[in-house]
Amino acid sequence: MTRPFRFLRDDMNEEQLENHQLAGIRWTLEQAQHSPQYRKKLDACGVTPHDIHTLDDVRRLPFTDVEDLREGYPLPLLSVPESDVVRIHASSGTTGKRKILAYTQKDLDTFSLQMARCYEMAKLTPQDRMQVSVGYGLWTAGAGFQLGSERFGMMTLPIGPGNMEIQLQLLSDMGTTCLGATASMALLLAEEVERNQLKDRLHLRKVICGSEMRSEKMRLAIEEKLGLEGSYDIAGMTEMYGPGSAIDCDAHEGLHYWADLFFIEILNPETLQPVAPGEIGEMVVTTLCKEAVPLIRYRTHDLSRLIPGRCSCGLSIPRHDRIVGRSDDMIIFRGVNIYPGQIMEVIGTFPELGGEYHVELTRDDHALDHMKLSVERHSGSSADADNLLAEKLAKRLHKSLLARVNVQIVDPVTLPRTFSKSKRVTDVRH
Ligand code: ZN
């Protein structure tokens, strides 16, 4: 099924896509030669564009990492003359200096293209009205949502986050049909709409959620409270222009990404070797047409997987899954790689359980590792069924993680609250 798309590309078969990607990788290697920082790395590995014949040859190329961005501060990995740079964006580093990324005009065109594709995937039209309620400034979010929306031809309302009163007023007065916001902001707004019984006065039909992952429960709550036709998760990071490198479709079976703009590898973060098809690993990105700061095997440290096969929406545009965590959070338990996001996903399938959990890893006198998982019971559930519930959860975890977990159900609001995923794991093995 091919629809006449304005921005999406669904016209390449596997061989054509591979040739397109190979040409993009070779072009990127040429482009990177203009950066002394990249030249040093590439010279050291001795691979030239002429050595890239198959996509497997990419594995001969060196990795880039956040360290390279810091090292080249303030204009890291810059592969064009500074006079060709028309825009700067930055993302906050958790430690030290900000990551600053430069854009040429062509990079901004690609940035707006990837966002326009997301809007097309969400089945918006130029008649839609887009309220941009994500952050503006050095962040890429606001700029990306706005650039793409204008290119797509929608009336665009650049409001930025917060200020619930103005959000609600413009939603109502301007007849906004699509909202771009973080999931927590969208949920806050949805609750406000519900409290003030405004649903019938709004024309909102779609929400696009950026920059934080939300659970299925959250998605349904936002859709129901706002009376939406659909809502979508958008992926992206400053290094990949910003938001819009992928989005889910109405099938919600993963996020379609733009394989003509990015070559994505999924690697085991320990060995840096490819994982088996469909398995979770670290996303490593090589850009195919990025001018100012091309990426060569950039380690995102985000964990996800490529989804094999074709989406039930009918498009052949490839997909990756949601981000399930950071590679730094990976637990190696009895030779199996486990990510906290996977544990959370299994817990989420039990309505009797709350969302809070804690993992403790210990090693016994026989050098055998043990994993204890404490999960809070849902506040409405009775403690009578705890043993049965623990058994059921352990079974499902075993099936999904291929690891034996000792499960303990605890009372609601007894585990420590934390916003950091890594704090949910205590590892006392030594
Ligand atoms: Zn799809």
Short mmCIF file of C-alpha atoms and ligand atoms in Angstrom, two decimals:
data_model
loop_
_atom_site.label_atom_id
_atom_site.label_comp_id
_atom_site.label_asym_id
_atom_site.label_seq_id
_atom_site.Cartn_x
_atom_site.Cartn_y
_atom_site.Cartn_z
CA MET A 1 0.00 0.00 0.00
CA THR A 2 1.65 3.24 -1.10
CA ARG A 3 -0.15 6.47 -0.45
CA PRO A 4 0.83 9.61 -2.34
CA PHE A 5 3.06 11.07 0.35
CA ARG A 6 4.36 14.62 0.46
CA PHE A 7 7.25 13.97 2.83
CA LEU A 8 7.39 10.29 3.77
CA ARG A 9 9.44 7.91 1.64
CA ASP A 10 8.08 4.43 1.14
CA ASP A 11 9.40 3.88 -2.36
CA MET A 12 12.63 1.93 -1.84
CA ASN A 13 13.01 -1.83 -1.74
CA GLU A 14 15.67 -3.40 0.46
CA GLU A 15 18.39 -3.28 -2.17
CA GLN A 16 17.67 0.32 -3.13
CA LEU A 17 17.71 1.34 0.53
CA GLU A 18 21.02 -0.40 1.10
CA ASN A 19 22.57 1.35 -1.90
CA HIS A 20 21.20 4.66 -0.70
CA GLN A 21 22.63 4.07 2.77
CA LEU A 22 26.04 3.03 1.41
CA ALA A 23 26.22 6.18 -0.71
CA GLY A 24 25.24 8.24 2.36
CA ILE A 25 27.89 6.61 4.53
CA ARG A 26 30.59 7.22 1.90
CA TRP A 27 29.48 10.84 1.55
CA THR A 28 29.57 11.23 5.35
CA LEU A 29 33.14 9.92 5.50
CA GLU A 30 34.19 12.46 2.85
CA GLN A 31 32.39 15.22 4.70
CA ALA A 32 34.03 14.30 8.02
CA GLN A 33 37.46 14.80 6.45
CA HIS A 34 36.86 18.55 6.84
CA SER A 35 36.94 18.20 10.63
CA PRO A 36 40.44 17.86 12.12
CA GLN A 37 38.86 15.98 15.02
CA TYR A 38 37.27 13.41 12.73
CA ARG A 39 40.30 13.27 10.40
CA LYS A 40 42.48 12.19 13.31
CA LYS A 41 40.07 9.37 14.20
CA LEU A 42 39.62 8.20 10.62
CA ASP A 43 43.35 8.33 9.83
CA ALA A 44 44.01 6.22 12.89
CA CYS A 45 41.68 3.46 11.66
CA GLY A 46 42.84 3.76 8.05
CA VAL A 47 39.43 3.19 6.46
CA THR A 48 38.49 5.40 3.49
CA PRO A 49 35.14 5.79 1.71
CA HIS A 50 36.43 3.37 -0.96
CA ASP A 51 36.65 0.60 1.64
CA ILE A 52 32.90 0.68 2.30
CA HIS A 53 31.30 -1.89 -0.01
CA THR A 54 28.61 -3.42 2.22
CA LEU A 55 26.82 -2.24 5.34
CA ASP A 56 28.90 -4.72 7.34
CA ASP A 57 31.98 -2.68 6.41
CA VAL A 58 30.64 0.07 8.67
CA ARG A 59 31.91 -2.05 11.56
CA ARG A 60 35.45 -1.15 10.54
CA LEU A 61 34.79 2.50 11.34
CA PRO A 62 35.62 4.07 14.72
CA PHE A 63 32.88 4.99 17.19
CA THR A 64 32.09 8.52 18.27
CA ASP A 65 30.76 9.24 21.72
CA VAL A 66 29.69 12.11 23.94
CA GLU A 67 33.39 12.51 24.86
CA ASP A 68 34.11 13.61 21.30
CA LEU A 69 31.44 16.28 21.58
CA ARG A 70 32.95 17.57 24.83
CA GLU A 71 36.50 17.43 23.54
CA GLY A 72 35.69 19.63 20.57
CA TYR A 73 33.82 22.26 22.60
CA PRO A 74 32.48 24.78 21.59
CA LEU A 75 32.01 23.50 18.00
CA PRO A 76 32.74 19.78 18.16
CA LEU A 77 33.21 17.63 15.05
CA LEU A 78 32.47 20.65 12.85
CA SER A 79 32.84 19.52 9.25
CA VAL A 80 31.96 22.79 7.44
CA PRO A 81 33.51 26.28 7.60
CA GLU A 82 32.10 28.23 10.56
CA SER A 83 30.66 30.73 8.07
CA ASP A 84 28.31 28.00 6.77
CA VAL A 85 26.75 27.52 10.20
CA VAL A 86 23.34 29.19 10.47
CA ARG A 87 22.01 27.75 13.75
CA ILE A 88 23.24 26.43 17.08
CA HIS A 89 21.35 24.14 19.43
CA ALA A 90 22.50 22.60 22.66
CA SER A 91 21.43 19.93 25.06
CA SER A 92 22.25 19.82 28.71
CA GLY A 93 24.99 17.44 29.64
CA THR A 94 24.41 15.71 32.96
CA THR A 95 28.03 16.46 33.79
CA GLY A 96 30.21 19.32 32.65
CA LYS A 97 29.67 21.42 29.58
CA ARG A 98 26.67 21.50 27.31
CA LYS A 99 26.76 19.56 24.08
CA ILE A 100 26.64 22.18 21.34
CA LEU A 101 25.61 21.12 17.85
CA ALA A 102 25.90 23.27 14.71
CA TYR A 103 23.52 23.28 11.72
CA THR A 104 23.88 24.42 8.11
CA GLN A 105 20.83 25.61 6.19
CA LYS A 106 20.60 22.16 4.59
CA ASP A 107 20.64 20.57 8.07
CA LEU A 108 17.71 22.77 9.09
CA ASP A 109 15.89 21.70 5.92
CA THR A 110 16.44 18.05 6.87
CA PHE A 111 15.34 18.82 10.44
CA SER A 112 12.07 20.33 9.19
CA LEU A 113 11.65 17.42 6.77
CA GLN A 114 11.89 14.80 9.52
CA MET A 115 9.32 16.67 11.61
CA ALA A 116 7.02 17.10 8.59
CA ARG A 117 7.25 13.33 8.06
CA CYS A 118 6.14 12.80 11.65
CA TYR A 119 3.09 14.98 11.08
CA GLU A 120 2.29 13.07 7.91
CA MET A 121 2.67 9.76 9.77
CA ALA A 122 0.23 11.08 12.40
CA LYS A 123 -2.18 11.74 9.51
CA LEU A 124 -2.36 15.49 10.05
CA THR A 125 -3.19 17.81 7.13
CA PRO A 126 -2.26 21.43 6.30
CA GLN A 127 -5.73 22.36 7.61
CA ASP A 128 -4.70 21.26 11.10
CA ARG A 129 -3.61 23.79 13.72
CA MET A 130 -0.52 22.99 15.72
CA GLN A 131 -0.02 24.22 19.27
CA VAL A 132 3.66 23.85 20.15
CA SER A 133 3.91 23.45 23.91
CA VAL A 134 7.40 22.00 24.18
CA GLY A 135 10.48 23.99 25.25
CA TYR A 136 12.00 26.77 23.17
CA GLY A 137 15.47 28.30 23.22
CA LEU A 138 18.68 26.35 22.93
CA TRP A 139 16.63 23.15 23.05
CA THR A 140 15.73 21.58 19.72
CA ALA A 141 12.18 20.67 20.72
CA GLY A 142 10.28 23.92 20.10
CA ALA A 143 12.30 24.84 17.02
CA GLY A 144 11.77 21.41 15.49
CA PHE A 145 8.02 21.21 16.10
CA GLN A 146 7.64 24.73 14.68
CA LEU A 147 9.90 24.36 11.62
CA GLY A 148 8.20 21.12 10.63
CA SER A 149 4.72 22.45 11.24
CA GLU A 150 5.28 25.52 9.06
CA ARG A 151 6.83 23.43 6.31
CA PHE A 152 3.88 21.06 6.53
CA GLY A 153 1.59 24.05 6.08
CA MET A 154 -0.24 24.09 9.41
CA MET A 155 -1.20 27.21 11.33
CA THR A 156 1.41 27.14 14.08
CA LEU A 157 1.08 28.47 17.64
CA PRO A 158 4.52 28.65 19.30
CA ILE A 159 3.54 28.81 22.97
CA GLY A 160 6.18 26.81 24.79
CA PRO A 161 5.61 24.77 27.93
CA GLY A 162 3.72 25.69 31.09
CA ASN A 163 1.21 28.52 31.58
CA MET A 164 -1.89 26.38 31.66
CA GLU A 165 -4.24 29.34 31.40
CA ILE A 166 -2.86 30.51 28.04
CA GLN A 167 -2.66 26.93 26.80
CA LEU A 168 -6.34 26.35 27.49
CA GLN A 169 -7.41 29.74 26.14
CA LEU A 170 -5.64 29.25 22.81
CA LEU A 171 -6.71 25.61 22.55
CA SER A 172 -10.26 26.85 22.72
CA ASP A 173 -10.12 30.23 20.90
CA MET A 174 -7.80 29.20 18.06
CA GLY A 175 -9.41 25.84 17.44
CA THR A 176 -6.13 23.97 17.91
CA THR A 177 -6.41 20.46 16.48
CA CYS A 178 -2.96 19.09 17.39
CA LEU A 179 -0.87 19.59 20.49
CA GLY A 180 2.87 18.96 20.74
CA ALA A 181 3.92 18.49 24.36
CA THR A 182 5.78 16.24 26.75
CA ALA A 183 3.63 13.37 28.00
CA SER A 184 3.45 14.75 31.55
CA MET A 185 2.45 18.19 30.24
CA ALA A 186 -0.22 16.61 28.01
CA LEU A 187 -1.56 14.67 30.98
CA LEU A 188 -1.67 17.79 33.18
CA LEU A 189 -3.53 19.63 30.45
CA ALA A 190 -5.90 16.71 29.95
CA GLU A 191 -6.71 16.70 33.67
CA GLU A 192 -7.29 20.46 33.58
CA VAL A 193 -9.65 20.05 30.60
CA GLU A 194 -11.52 17.33 32.47
CA ARG A 195 -11.77 19.38 35.67
CA ASN A 196 -13.18 22.39 33.80
CA GLN A 197 -15.37 20.23 31.54
CA LEU A 198 -13.90 21.88 28.44
CA LYS A 199 -13.71 18.78 26.24
CA ASP A 200 -16.75 19.67 24.12
CA ARG A 201 -15.47 23.19 23.45
CA LEU A 202 -12.17 21.97 21.99
CA HIS A 203 -11.34 20.72 18.49
CA LEU A 204 -8.24 18.86 19.59
CA ARG A 205 -7.93 15.55 17.73
CA LYS A 206 -4.25 14.56 18.02
CA VAL A 207 -1.40 14.86 20.51
CA ILE A 208 2.26 14.30 19.69
CA CYS A 209 4.34 13.53 22.74
CA GLY A 210 8.02 14.30 22.71
CA SER A 211 11.15 13.74 24.77
CA GLU A 212 9.96 11.37 27.48
CA MET A 213 8.59 7.89 27.26
CA ARG A 214 5.10 7.22 28.49
CA SER A 215 3.35 4.05 29.45
CA GLU A 216 0.37 2.61 27.60
CA LYS A 217 -1.78 3.59 30.61
CA MET A 218 -0.68 7.21 30.24
CA ARG A 219 -1.39 7.20 26.50
CA LEU A 220 -4.94 5.94 27.02
CA ALA A 221 -5.58 8.44 29.84
CA ILE A 222 -4.49 11.39 27.66
CA GLU A 223 -6.57 10.19 24.71
CA GLU A 224 -9.68 9.59 26.78
CA LYS A 225 -9.66 12.81 28.80
CA LEU A 226 -9.13 14.93 25.67
CA GLY A 227 -11.40 12.88 23.41
CA LEU A 228 -8.61 12.36 20.86
CA GLU A 229 -8.54 10.41 17.59
CA GLY A 230 -4.97 9.43 18.33
CA SER A 231 -1.70 10.27 20.05
CA TYR A 232 1.86 9.47 19.10
CA ASP A 233 5.33 9.20 20.59
CA ILE A 234 8.10 11.02 18.81
CA ALA A 235 11.77 10.11 19.20
CA GLY A 236 14.85 12.19 18.66
CA MET A 237 17.94 13.78 20.16
CA THR A 238 19.95 16.92 19.44
CA GLU A 239 22.67 14.86 17.78
CA MET A 240 20.05 13.60 15.26
CA TYR A 241 18.91 17.18 14.45
CA GLY A 242 16.38 17.11 17.32
CA PRO A 243 12.91 15.60 17.69
CA GLY A 244 11.35 13.72 14.82
CA SER A 245 13.89 11.01 13.95
CA ALA A 246 11.04 8.49 14.47
CA ILE A 247 7.35 8.33 15.40
CA ASP A 248 4.76 5.61 15.88
CA CYS A 249 1.79 5.22 13.56
CA ASP A 250 -1.83 4.35 14.39
CA ALA A 251 -0.85 0.69 14.77
CA HIS A 252 1.42 1.62 17.75
CA GLU A 253 3.70 -1.32 16.97
CA GLY A 254 6.95 0.58 17.28
CA LEU A 255 8.36 3.81 15.89
CA HIS A 256 8.96 4.25 12.16
CA TYR A 257 12.37 5.85 11.56
CA TRP A 258 13.88 7.50 8.50
CA ALA A 259 16.37 4.98 7.17
CA ASP A 260 17.25 7.29 4.27
CA LEU A 261 18.60 9.81 6.82
CA PHE A 262 20.10 7.49 9.46
CA PHE A 263 21.85 4.13 9.47
CA ILE A 264 21.10 2.50 12.82
CA GLU A 265 23.05 -0.39 14.35
CA ILE A 266 21.96 -2.20 17.52
CA LEU A 267 25.01 -3.38 19.43
CA ASN A 268 25.69 -5.21 22.65
CA PRO A 269 26.97 -2.34 24.83
CA GLU A 270 29.57 -4.61 26.45
CA THR A 271 31.12 -6.26 23.41
CA LEU A 272 30.08 -3.61 20.83
CA GLN A 273 29.16 -6.46 18.49
CA PRO A 274 25.76 -6.61 16.74
CA VAL A 275 22.97 -8.32 18.68
CA ALA A 276 20.74 -10.91 17.00
CA PRO A 277 17.94 -9.40 14.87
CA GLY A 278 15.12 -8.10 17.08
CA GLU A 279 17.19 -8.17 20.27
CA ILE A 280 17.69 -5.20 22.58
CA GLY A 281 20.98 -3.34 22.51
CA GLU A 282 22.49 0.11 22.24
CA MET A 283 21.45 2.27 19.30
CA VAL A 284 24.49 3.43 17.34
CA VAL A 285 23.79 6.02 14.65
CA THR A 286 25.55 7.03 11.46
CA THR A 287 23.96 9.99 9.67
CA LEU A 288 23.65 9.87 5.89
CA CYS A 289 23.37 13.53 4.86
CA LYS A 290 24.16 15.67 7.89
CA GLU A 291 26.55 18.46 6.90
CA ALA A 292 27.73 20.51 9.88
CA VAL A 293 28.17 17.71 12.42
CA PRO A 294 27.89 14.33 10.74
CA LEU A 295 27.73 11.34 13.08
CA ILE A 296 29.88 8.30 12.50
CA ARG A 297 28.83 5.34 14.63
CA TYR A 298 27.66 7.66 17.39
CA ARG A 299 26.94 5.78 20.62
CA THR A 300 23.60 7.07 21.86
CA HIS A 301 23.68 4.86 24.99
CA ASP A 302 19.93 4.47 24.44
CA LEU A 303 18.65 0.91 24.49
CA SER A 304 16.12 -0.29 21.97
CA ARG A 305 15.71 -2.89 19.26
CA LEU A 306 14.92 -2.95 15.58
CA ILE A 307 11.54 -4.52 14.93
CA PRO A 308 11.71 -7.16 12.19
CA GLY A 309 8.99 -7.48 9.57
CA ARG A 310 6.46 -5.04 8.21
CA CYS A 311 4.18 -2.90 10.36
CA SER A 312 0.48 -3.76 10.20
CA CYS A 313 -0.15 -0.19 8.92
CA GLY A 314 1.22 -1.49 5.61
CA LEU A 315 4.22 0.85 5.29
CA SER A 316 7.64 -0.62 4.59
CA ILE A 317 9.36 2.20 6.54
CA PRO A 318 11.48 0.37 9.14
CA ARG A 319 10.83 0.57 12.88
CA HIS A 320 12.64 0.61 16.15
CA ASP A 321 11.05 0.03 19.53
CA ARG A 322 10.61 2.55 22.32
CA ILE A 323 13.73 3.36 24.31
CA VAL A 324 13.78 0.88 27.21
CA GLY A 325 16.64 2.49 29.12
CA ARG A 326 20.26 3.55 29.05
CA SER A 327 23.10 1.16 28.37
CA ASP A 328 24.74 2.36 31.58
CA ASP A 329 21.78 0.84 33.47
CA MET A 330 22.30 -2.64 32.06
CA ILE A 331 22.43 -5.47 34.59
CA ILE A 332 24.47 -8.55 33.77
CA PHE A 333 22.89 -11.39 35.73
CA ARG A 334 24.10 -14.99 35.33
CA GLY A 335 25.35 -14.15 31.85
CA VAL A 336 22.09 -12.55 30.72
CA ASN A 337 21.75 -8.84 29.90
CA ILE A 338 18.76 -7.30 31.66
CA TYR A 339 17.50 -3.72 31.48
CA PRO A 340 15.34 -2.10 34.18
CA GLY A 341 12.91 -1.02 31.43
CA GLN A 342 12.16 -4.67 30.65
CA ILE A 343 11.31 -5.39 34.29
CA MET A 344 9.07 -2.31 34.38
CA GLU A 345 7.30 -3.47 31.24
CA VAL A 346 6.42 -6.86 32.77
CA ILE A 347 5.25 -5.25 36.03
CA GLY A 348 3.02 -2.98 33.94
CA THR A 349 1.04 -5.98 32.69
CA PHE A 350 -0.29 -6.63 36.23
CA PRO A 351 -3.15 -4.30 37.23
CA GLU A 352 -2.79 -5.57 40.83
CA LEU A 353 0.67 -3.96 41.06
CA GLY A 354 1.76 -0.34 41.44
CA GLY A 355 4.58 1.11 39.36
CA GLU A 356 7.28 1.24 42.06
CA TYR A 357 9.88 -1.50 42.26
CA HIS A 358 13.40 -2.15 43.50
CA VAL A 359 15.98 -4.70 42.37
CA GLU A 360 18.70 -6.08 44.63
CA LEU A 361 21.57 -8.17 43.29
CA THR A 362 23.59 -10.34 45.67
CA ARG A 363 26.22 -13.08 45.37
CA ASP A 364 26.21 -16.12 47.71
CA ASP A 365 29.15 -18.17 49.09
CA HIS A 366 29.07 -20.42 46.04
CA ALA A 367 29.63 -17.37 43.75
CA LEU A 368 26.08 -17.69 42.49
CA ASP A 369 24.17 -14.47 41.76
CA HIS A 370 20.65 -13.81 43.05
CA MET A 371 18.13 -11.19 42.04
CA LYS A 372 15.47 -10.00 44.44
CA LEU A 373 12.68 -7.83 43.09
CA SER A 374 10.42 -5.91 45.47
CA VAL A 375 7.25 -4.52 43.92
CA GLU A 376 4.55 -2.43 45.52
CA ARG A 377 1.02 -3.76 45.52
CA HIS A 378 -1.55 -1.44 43.92
CA SER A 379 -3.30 0.63 46.61
CA GLY A 380 -6.69 -0.92 45.76
CA SER A 381 -5.53 -4.56 45.92
CA SER A 382 -5.68 -6.90 48.89
CA ALA A 383 -2.59 -8.53 50.42
CA ASP A 384 -4.30 -11.96 50.51
CA ALA A 385 -3.21 -12.87 47.02
CA ASP A 386 0.43 -11.73 47.44
CA ASN A 387 1.99 -15.20 47.23
CA LEU A 388 0.07 -16.16 44.14
CA LEU A 389 0.79 -12.82 42.53
CA ALA A 390 4.53 -13.08 43.28
CA GLU A 391 4.57 -16.52 41.71
CA LYS A 392 2.78 -15.30 38.59
CA LEU A 393 5.11 -12.31 38.23
CA ALA A 394 8.22 -14.50 38.70
CA LYS A 395 6.97 -16.83 35.99
CA ARG A 396 6.31 -14.03 33.53
CA LEU A 397 9.69 -12.44 34.29
CA HIS A 398 11.41 -15.75 33.72
CA LYS A 399 9.75 -16.06 30.35
CA SER A 400 10.59 -12.52 29.30
CA LEU A 401 14.09 -12.06 30.80
CA LEU A 402 15.26 -15.69 30.78
CA ALA A 403 16.31 -15.18 34.39
CA ARG A 404 15.03 -16.46 37.75
CA VAL A 405 13.88 -13.61 39.95
CA ASN A 406 12.91 -13.86 43.60
CA VAL A 407 9.78 -11.69 43.82
CA GLN A 408 8.46 -10.00 46.93
CA ILE A 409 5.23 -7.99 47.01
CA VAL A 410 5.31 -5.10 49.47
CA ASP A 411 2.72 -2.60 50.76
CA PRO A 412 1.99 0.53 48.72
CA VAL A 413 4.22 3.58 49.33
CA THR A 414 6.90 1.62 51.19
CA LEU A 415 9.69 1.71 48.60
CA PRO A 416 11.84 4.86 48.30
CA ARG A 417 10.67 7.30 45.58
CA THR A 418 13.19 8.17 42.92
CA PHE A 419 13.20 9.78 39.51
CA SER A 420 16.38 8.07 38.48
CA LYS A 421 16.05 4.67 36.89
CA SER A 422 19.50 3.58 37.98
CA LYS A 423 18.63 4.15 41.65
CA ARG A 424 16.10 1.33 41.38
CA VAL A 425 18.92 -1.17 41.30
CA THR A 426 21.19 -2.01 44.21
CA ASP A 427 24.13 -4.19 43.25
CA VAL A 428 26.05 -5.60 46.21
CA ARG A 429 27.90 -8.29 44.28
CA HIS A 430 31.69 -8.13 44.50
ZN ZN B 1 3.12 1.52 11.08
#
